[in-house]
Short mmCIF file of C-alpha atoms in Angstrom, two decimals:
data_model
loop_
_atom_site.label_atom_id
_atom_site.label_comp_id
_atom_site.label_asym_id
_atom_site.label_seq_id
_atom_site.Cartn_x
_atom_site.Cartn_y
_atom_site.Cartn_z
CA UNK A 6 13.48 -13.46 17.35
CA UNK A 7 14.06 -16.71 15.35
CA UNK A 8 10.17 -17.17 15.26
CA UNK A 9 9.83 -13.73 13.67
CA UNK A 10 12.30 -14.50 11.11
CA UNK A 11 10.92 -17.86 10.39
CA UNK A 12 7.48 -16.36 9.76
CA UNK A 13 8.92 -13.89 7.34
CA UNK A 14 10.65 -16.61 5.56
CA UNK A 15 7.33 -18.43 5.41
CA UNK A 16 5.68 -15.52 3.82
CA UNK A 17 8.16 -15.06 1.11
CA UNK A 18 8.38 -18.75 0.31
CA UNK A 19 4.57 -19.01 -0.12
CA UNK A 20 4.37 -15.81 -2.34
CA UNK A 21 6.65 -17.98 -4.75
CA UNK A 22 3.50 -19.65 -5.76
CA UNK A 23 2.40 -18.27 -9.41
CA UNK A 24 -1.21 -17.53 -8.35
CA UNK A 25 -0.42 -15.73 -4.86
CA UNK A 26 0.81 -12.09 -5.31
CA UNK A 27 1.03 -11.12 -1.87
CA UNK A 28 0.33 -12.17 1.97
CA UNK A 29 -0.29 -9.72 4.86
CA UNK A 30 -0.44 -10.66 8.37
CA UNK A 31 -2.26 -8.03 10.56
CA UNK A 32 -3.09 -7.83 14.24
CA UNK A 33 -6.61 -7.37 14.93
CA UNK A 34 -5.72 -3.88 16.28
CA UNK A 35 -5.17 -3.20 12.48
CA UNK A 36 -1.50 -3.05 12.63
CA UNK A 37 0.65 -4.79 9.85
CA UNK A 38 2.94 -7.23 11.27
CA UNK A 39 4.45 -8.93 8.41
CA UNK A 40 3.75 -8.84 4.62
CA UNK A 41 4.97 -9.79 1.36
CA UNK A 42 3.35 -7.98 -1.61
CA UNK A 43 4.82 -8.55 -5.42
CA UNK A 44 1.98 -6.31 -6.84
CA UNK A 45 3.65 -2.66 -7.03
CA UNK A 46 0.23 -0.90 -7.32
CA UNK A 47 -1.10 -2.42 -4.17
CA UNK A 48 -1.31 0.22 -1.30
CA UNK A 49 -0.01 -2.18 1.47
CA UNK A 50 -0.92 -0.05 4.39
CA UNK A 51 -4.45 0.15 2.89
CA UNK A 52 -4.78 -3.40 2.52
CA UNK A 53 -3.42 -4.19 5.95
CA UNK A 54 -5.84 -1.68 7.60
CA UNK A 55 -8.73 -2.94 5.45
CA UNK A 56 -8.15 -6.45 6.36
CA UNK A 57 -8.46 -6.02 10.05
CA UNK A 58 -11.66 -3.89 9.55
CA UNK A 59 -13.32 -6.26 7.12
CA UNK A 60 -12.69 -9.20 9.52
CA UNK A 61 -14.14 -7.04 12.41
CA UNK A 62 -17.37 -6.15 10.63
CA UNK A 63 -17.75 -9.68 9.19
CA UNK A 64 -17.50 -10.97 12.69
CA UNK A 65 -20.19 -8.76 13.97
CA UNK A 66 -22.39 -9.42 10.95
CA UNK A 67 -22.26 -13.21 10.97
CA UNK A 68 -22.54 -13.56 14.58
CA UNK A 69 -25.83 -11.21 14.58
CA UNK A 70 -27.55 -12.93 11.46
CA UNK A 71 -26.10 -16.56 11.73
CA UNK A 72 -24.94 -17.00 15.42
CA UNK A 73 -21.42 -18.05 14.10
CA UNK A 74 -17.93 -16.92 13.73
CA UNK A 75 -16.44 -16.28 10.15
CA UNK A 76 -14.12 -19.14 8.48
CA UNK A 77 -13.08 -16.85 5.74
CA UNK A 78 -14.00 -13.92 3.71
CA UNK A 79 -13.77 -13.61 -0.18
CA UNK A 80 -13.50 -10.12 -1.68
CA UNK A 81 -13.49 -10.09 -5.65
CA UNK A 82 -12.22 -7.02 -7.53
CA UNK A 83 -12.00 -6.76 -11.36
CA UNK A 84 -8.59 -8.39 -11.39
CA UNK A 85 -7.85 -9.81 -7.86
CA UNK A 86 -9.33 -12.07 -5.22
CA UNK A 87 -8.57 -11.26 -1.75
CA UNK A 88 -8.97 -14.29 0.78
CA UNK A 89 -9.10 -12.88 4.55
CA UNK A 90 -9.21 -15.35 7.47
CA UNK A 91 -8.58 -15.27 11.19
CA UNK A 92 -5.07 -16.94 12.30
CA UNK A 93 -5.96 -17.09 15.94
CA UNK A 94 -7.62 -14.73 18.53
CA UNK A 95 -5.15 -11.78 17.80
CA UNK A 96 -4.21 -12.03 13.92
CA UNK A 97 -5.72 -11.77 10.57
CA UNK A 98 -4.12 -13.09 7.35
CA UNK A 99 -5.05 -11.90 3.89
CA UNK A 100 -3.96 -13.16 0.45
CA UNK A 101 -3.94 -11.27 -2.79
CA UNK A 102 -4.52 -13.62 -5.69
CA UNK A 103 -4.77 -13.09 -9.41
CA UNK A 104 -8.43 -13.38 -10.00
CA UNK A 105 -8.28 -15.41 -13.42
CA UNK A 106 -5.81 -18.01 -12.16
CA UNK A 107 -8.13 -18.22 -8.91
CA UNK A 108 -11.01 -19.26 -11.17
CA UNK A 109 -9.20 -21.48 -13.39
CA UNK A 110 -7.44 -23.13 -10.52
CA UNK A 111 -10.59 -23.40 -8.41
CA UNK A 112 -11.67 -21.01 -5.71
CA UNK A 113 -11.99 -23.78 -3.07
CA UNK A 114 -8.43 -24.90 -3.78
CA UNK A 115 -7.22 -21.44 -3.28
CA UNK A 116 -9.06 -21.04 0.10
CA UNK A 117 -7.75 -24.46 1.30
CA UNK A 118 -4.13 -23.24 0.03
CA UNK A 119 -4.50 -20.26 2.24
CA UNK A 120 -5.96 -22.11 5.35
CA UNK A 121 -2.85 -24.38 5.19
CA UNK A 122 -0.75 -21.27 5.17
CA UNK A 123 -2.87 -19.86 8.08
CA UNK A 124 -2.30 -23.08 9.93
CA UNK A 125 1.56 -22.74 9.66
CA UNK A 126 1.37 -19.02 10.66
CA UNK A 127 -0.59 -20.05 13.71
CA UNK A 128 2.03 -22.39 14.94
CA UNK A 129 4.82 -19.84 14.63
CA UNK A 130 2.86 -16.92 16.31
CA UNK A 131 1.97 -19.44 19.04
CA UNK A 132 5.65 -19.70 19.62
CA UNK A 133 6.45 -16.30 19.36
CA UNK A 134 6.07 -12.76 21.24
CA UNK A 135 3.15 -11.58 18.73
CA UNK A 136 0.23 -12.53 21.10
CA UNK A 137 2.22 -11.04 24.18
CA UNK A 138 2.48 -7.62 22.51
CA UNK A 139 0.58 -5.11 21.08
CA UNK A 140 -1.41 -1.60 21.76
CA UNK A 141 -4.43 -3.30 23.66
CA UNK A 142 -2.04 -5.13 25.96
CA UNK A 143 0.09 -2.13 26.66
CA UNK A 144 -2.89 0.06 27.65
CA UNK A 145 -4.32 -2.63 29.74
CA UNK A 146 -0.89 -2.92 31.56
CA UNK A 147 -0.55 0.83 31.94
CA UNK A 148 -4.25 1.48 32.98
CA UNK A 149 -5.33 -1.50 34.79
CA UNK A 150 -8.11 0.53 36.21
CA UNK A 151 -9.85 1.14 32.77
CA UNK A 152 -13.01 -0.51 32.43
CA UNK A 153 -13.26 -0.31 28.79
CA UNK A 154 -10.61 -0.17 26.23
CA UNK A 155 -11.77 0.29 22.48
CA UNK A 156 -9.58 0.23 19.31
CA UNK A 157 -11.46 1.52 16.27
CA UNK A 158 -10.89 3.02 12.88
CA UNK A 159 -11.57 6.70 12.44
CA UNK A 160 -14.78 5.86 10.70
CA UNK A 161 -16.11 4.33 13.74
CA UNK A 162 -15.35 0.50 12.85
CA UNK A 163 -14.39 -1.34 16.01
CA UNK A 164 -11.03 -3.41 15.75
CA UNK A 165 -10.81 -4.36 19.07
CA UNK A 166 -13.15 -3.61 21.96
CA UNK A 167 -13.10 -5.09 25.66
CA UNK A 168 -15.59 -5.70 27.14
CA UNK A 169 -17.18 -6.33 23.43
CA UNK A 170 -20.79 -5.78 24.15
CA UNK A 171 -22.54 -3.28 21.74
CA UNK A 172 -19.09 -2.75 20.23
CA UNK A 173 -20.47 -1.11 17.03
CA UNK A 174 -22.69 1.18 18.69
CA UNK A 175 -19.88 2.35 21.07
CA UNK A 176 -17.16 2.71 18.51
CA UNK A 177 -19.55 4.82 16.22
CA UNK A 178 -20.46 7.09 19.01
CA UNK A 179 -16.66 7.75 20.15
CA UNK A 180 -15.79 8.35 16.53
CA UNK A 181 -18.52 10.80 16.03
CA UNK A 182 -17.73 12.70 19.40
CA UNK A 183 -13.88 12.91 18.29
CA UNK A 184 -14.43 14.04 14.88
CA UNK A 185 -17.15 16.72 15.94
CA UNK A 186 -14.60 18.09 18.59
CA UNK A 187 -11.73 17.95 16.05
CA UNK A 188 -13.65 19.89 13.60
CA UNK A 189 -14.69 22.94 15.99
CA UNK A 190 -11.62 24.73 15.23
CA UNK A 191 -10.70 24.63 11.53
CA UNK A 192 -7.03 23.78 10.34
CA UNK A 193 -6.13 21.98 13.50
CA UNK A 194 -5.81 18.32 13.91
CA UNK A 195 -7.60 16.55 16.71
CA UNK A 196 -5.38 15.31 19.39
CA UNK A 197 -7.80 13.80 22.19
CA UNK A 198 -11.08 14.24 23.43
CA UNK A 199 -12.52 13.83 27.00
CA UNK A 200 -16.12 12.76 28.12
CA UNK A 201 -16.41 13.52 31.96
CA UNK A 202 -19.19 12.03 34.09
CA UNK A 203 -19.73 12.27 37.77
CA UNK A 204 -17.55 9.24 38.55
CA UNK A 205 -15.89 8.27 35.30
CA UNK A 206 -14.18 9.51 32.19
CA UNK A 207 -14.06 8.57 28.55
CA UNK A 208 -10.73 9.52 26.65
CA UNK A 209 -10.56 9.18 22.93
CA UNK A 210 -6.83 9.48 21.56
CA UNK A 211 -5.83 9.56 18.07
CA UNK A 212 -3.58 6.66 17.60
CA UNK A 213 -2.40 7.35 13.90
CA UNK A 214 -3.91 8.57 10.55
CA UNK A 215 -6.40 5.60 10.58
CA UNK A 216 -7.26 4.58 14.19
CA UNK A 217 -8.60 5.88 17.59
CA UNK A 218 -8.09 4.39 20.92
CA UNK A 219 -10.74 5.18 23.71
CA UNK A 220 -10.56 4.31 27.32
CA UNK A 221 -13.42 4.38 29.83
CA UNK A 222 -11.73 4.78 33.23
CA UNK A 223 -12.83 5.94 36.90
CA UNK A 224 -12.48 9.73 37.52
CA UNK A 225 -10.02 9.51 40.58
CA UNK A 226 -7.37 9.06 37.82
CA UNK A 227 -6.12 12.24 36.75
CA UNK A 228 -6.74 13.24 33.02
CA UNK A 229 -3.09 14.43 32.24
CA UNK A 230 -1.68 11.14 33.82
CA UNK A 231 -4.34 8.84 31.71
CA UNK A 232 -3.15 10.73 28.51
CA UNK A 233 0.45 10.58 29.16
CA UNK A 234 0.22 6.63 29.65
CA UNK A 235 -1.79 6.10 26.67
CA UNK A 236 0.76 8.04 24.60
CA UNK A 237 3.41 6.10 26.14
CA UNK A 238 1.77 2.82 25.52
CA UNK A 239 1.12 3.73 21.70
CA UNK A 240 4.78 4.71 21.40
CA UNK A 241 5.81 1.52 22.94
CA UNK A 242 3.62 -0.65 20.46
CA UNK A 243 5.20 1.37 17.53
CA UNK A 244 8.55 0.49 18.87
CA UNK A 245 7.68 -3.26 19.21
CA UNK A 246 6.49 -3.13 15.53
CA UNK A 247 9.76 -1.72 14.34
CA UNK A 248 11.80 -4.35 16.45
CA UNK A 249 9.85 -6.96 14.98
CA UNK A 250 10.05 -5.71 11.36
CA UNK A 251 13.95 -5.14 11.92
CA UNK A 252 14.40 -8.67 13.22
CA UNK A 253 12.73 -10.15 10.06
#
């Protein structure tokens, strides 16, 4: 996995820049693929999940309001600047930068610097196995009959939905249904929910602490078989991520 090692080395080299405190590469499914964070106080998992969510929401907003796609997103905190931008159709890059140094150096200069990093990452990703793996592809391969596949946050924010029509409404409804079902019996975690129609099913499955997966599929497929395939696909995607991290 030479390309994966190359990617990790690139991020480590970029973070040596005195104004960059960290870089995170995330799949649009919300899964961290590679990160280098120098700031110990930063919650790495939260930064990764938030980056994918932020790009997803921003994409929906700018498409509806301006009929455009996001070039980059700037998030200012008291001490930091986070620059988030799409690397390609499946990856997101976030950079953590010290705010005072960014403002002294120039925000535009920082943006251009991270854009160049993104371009280098995109070239490496294009040559690697990253685009070919992931939960969405695993589910699509395991359940080719599925009419809709949705990966979303517990709060109902769409991360990846196909087909993408009305993704925000669909994700919100699925999250609400799954949450209500899980709260019907106290002190028990929700596993999965099933909505049955005359000819089809919608199954919502908890992926991890932060994300849900929903699949709309014809009713001719047995529920137990669908759930088993979903859990196998989730496990496979986790194994893929571990293999990538272990090779870096």
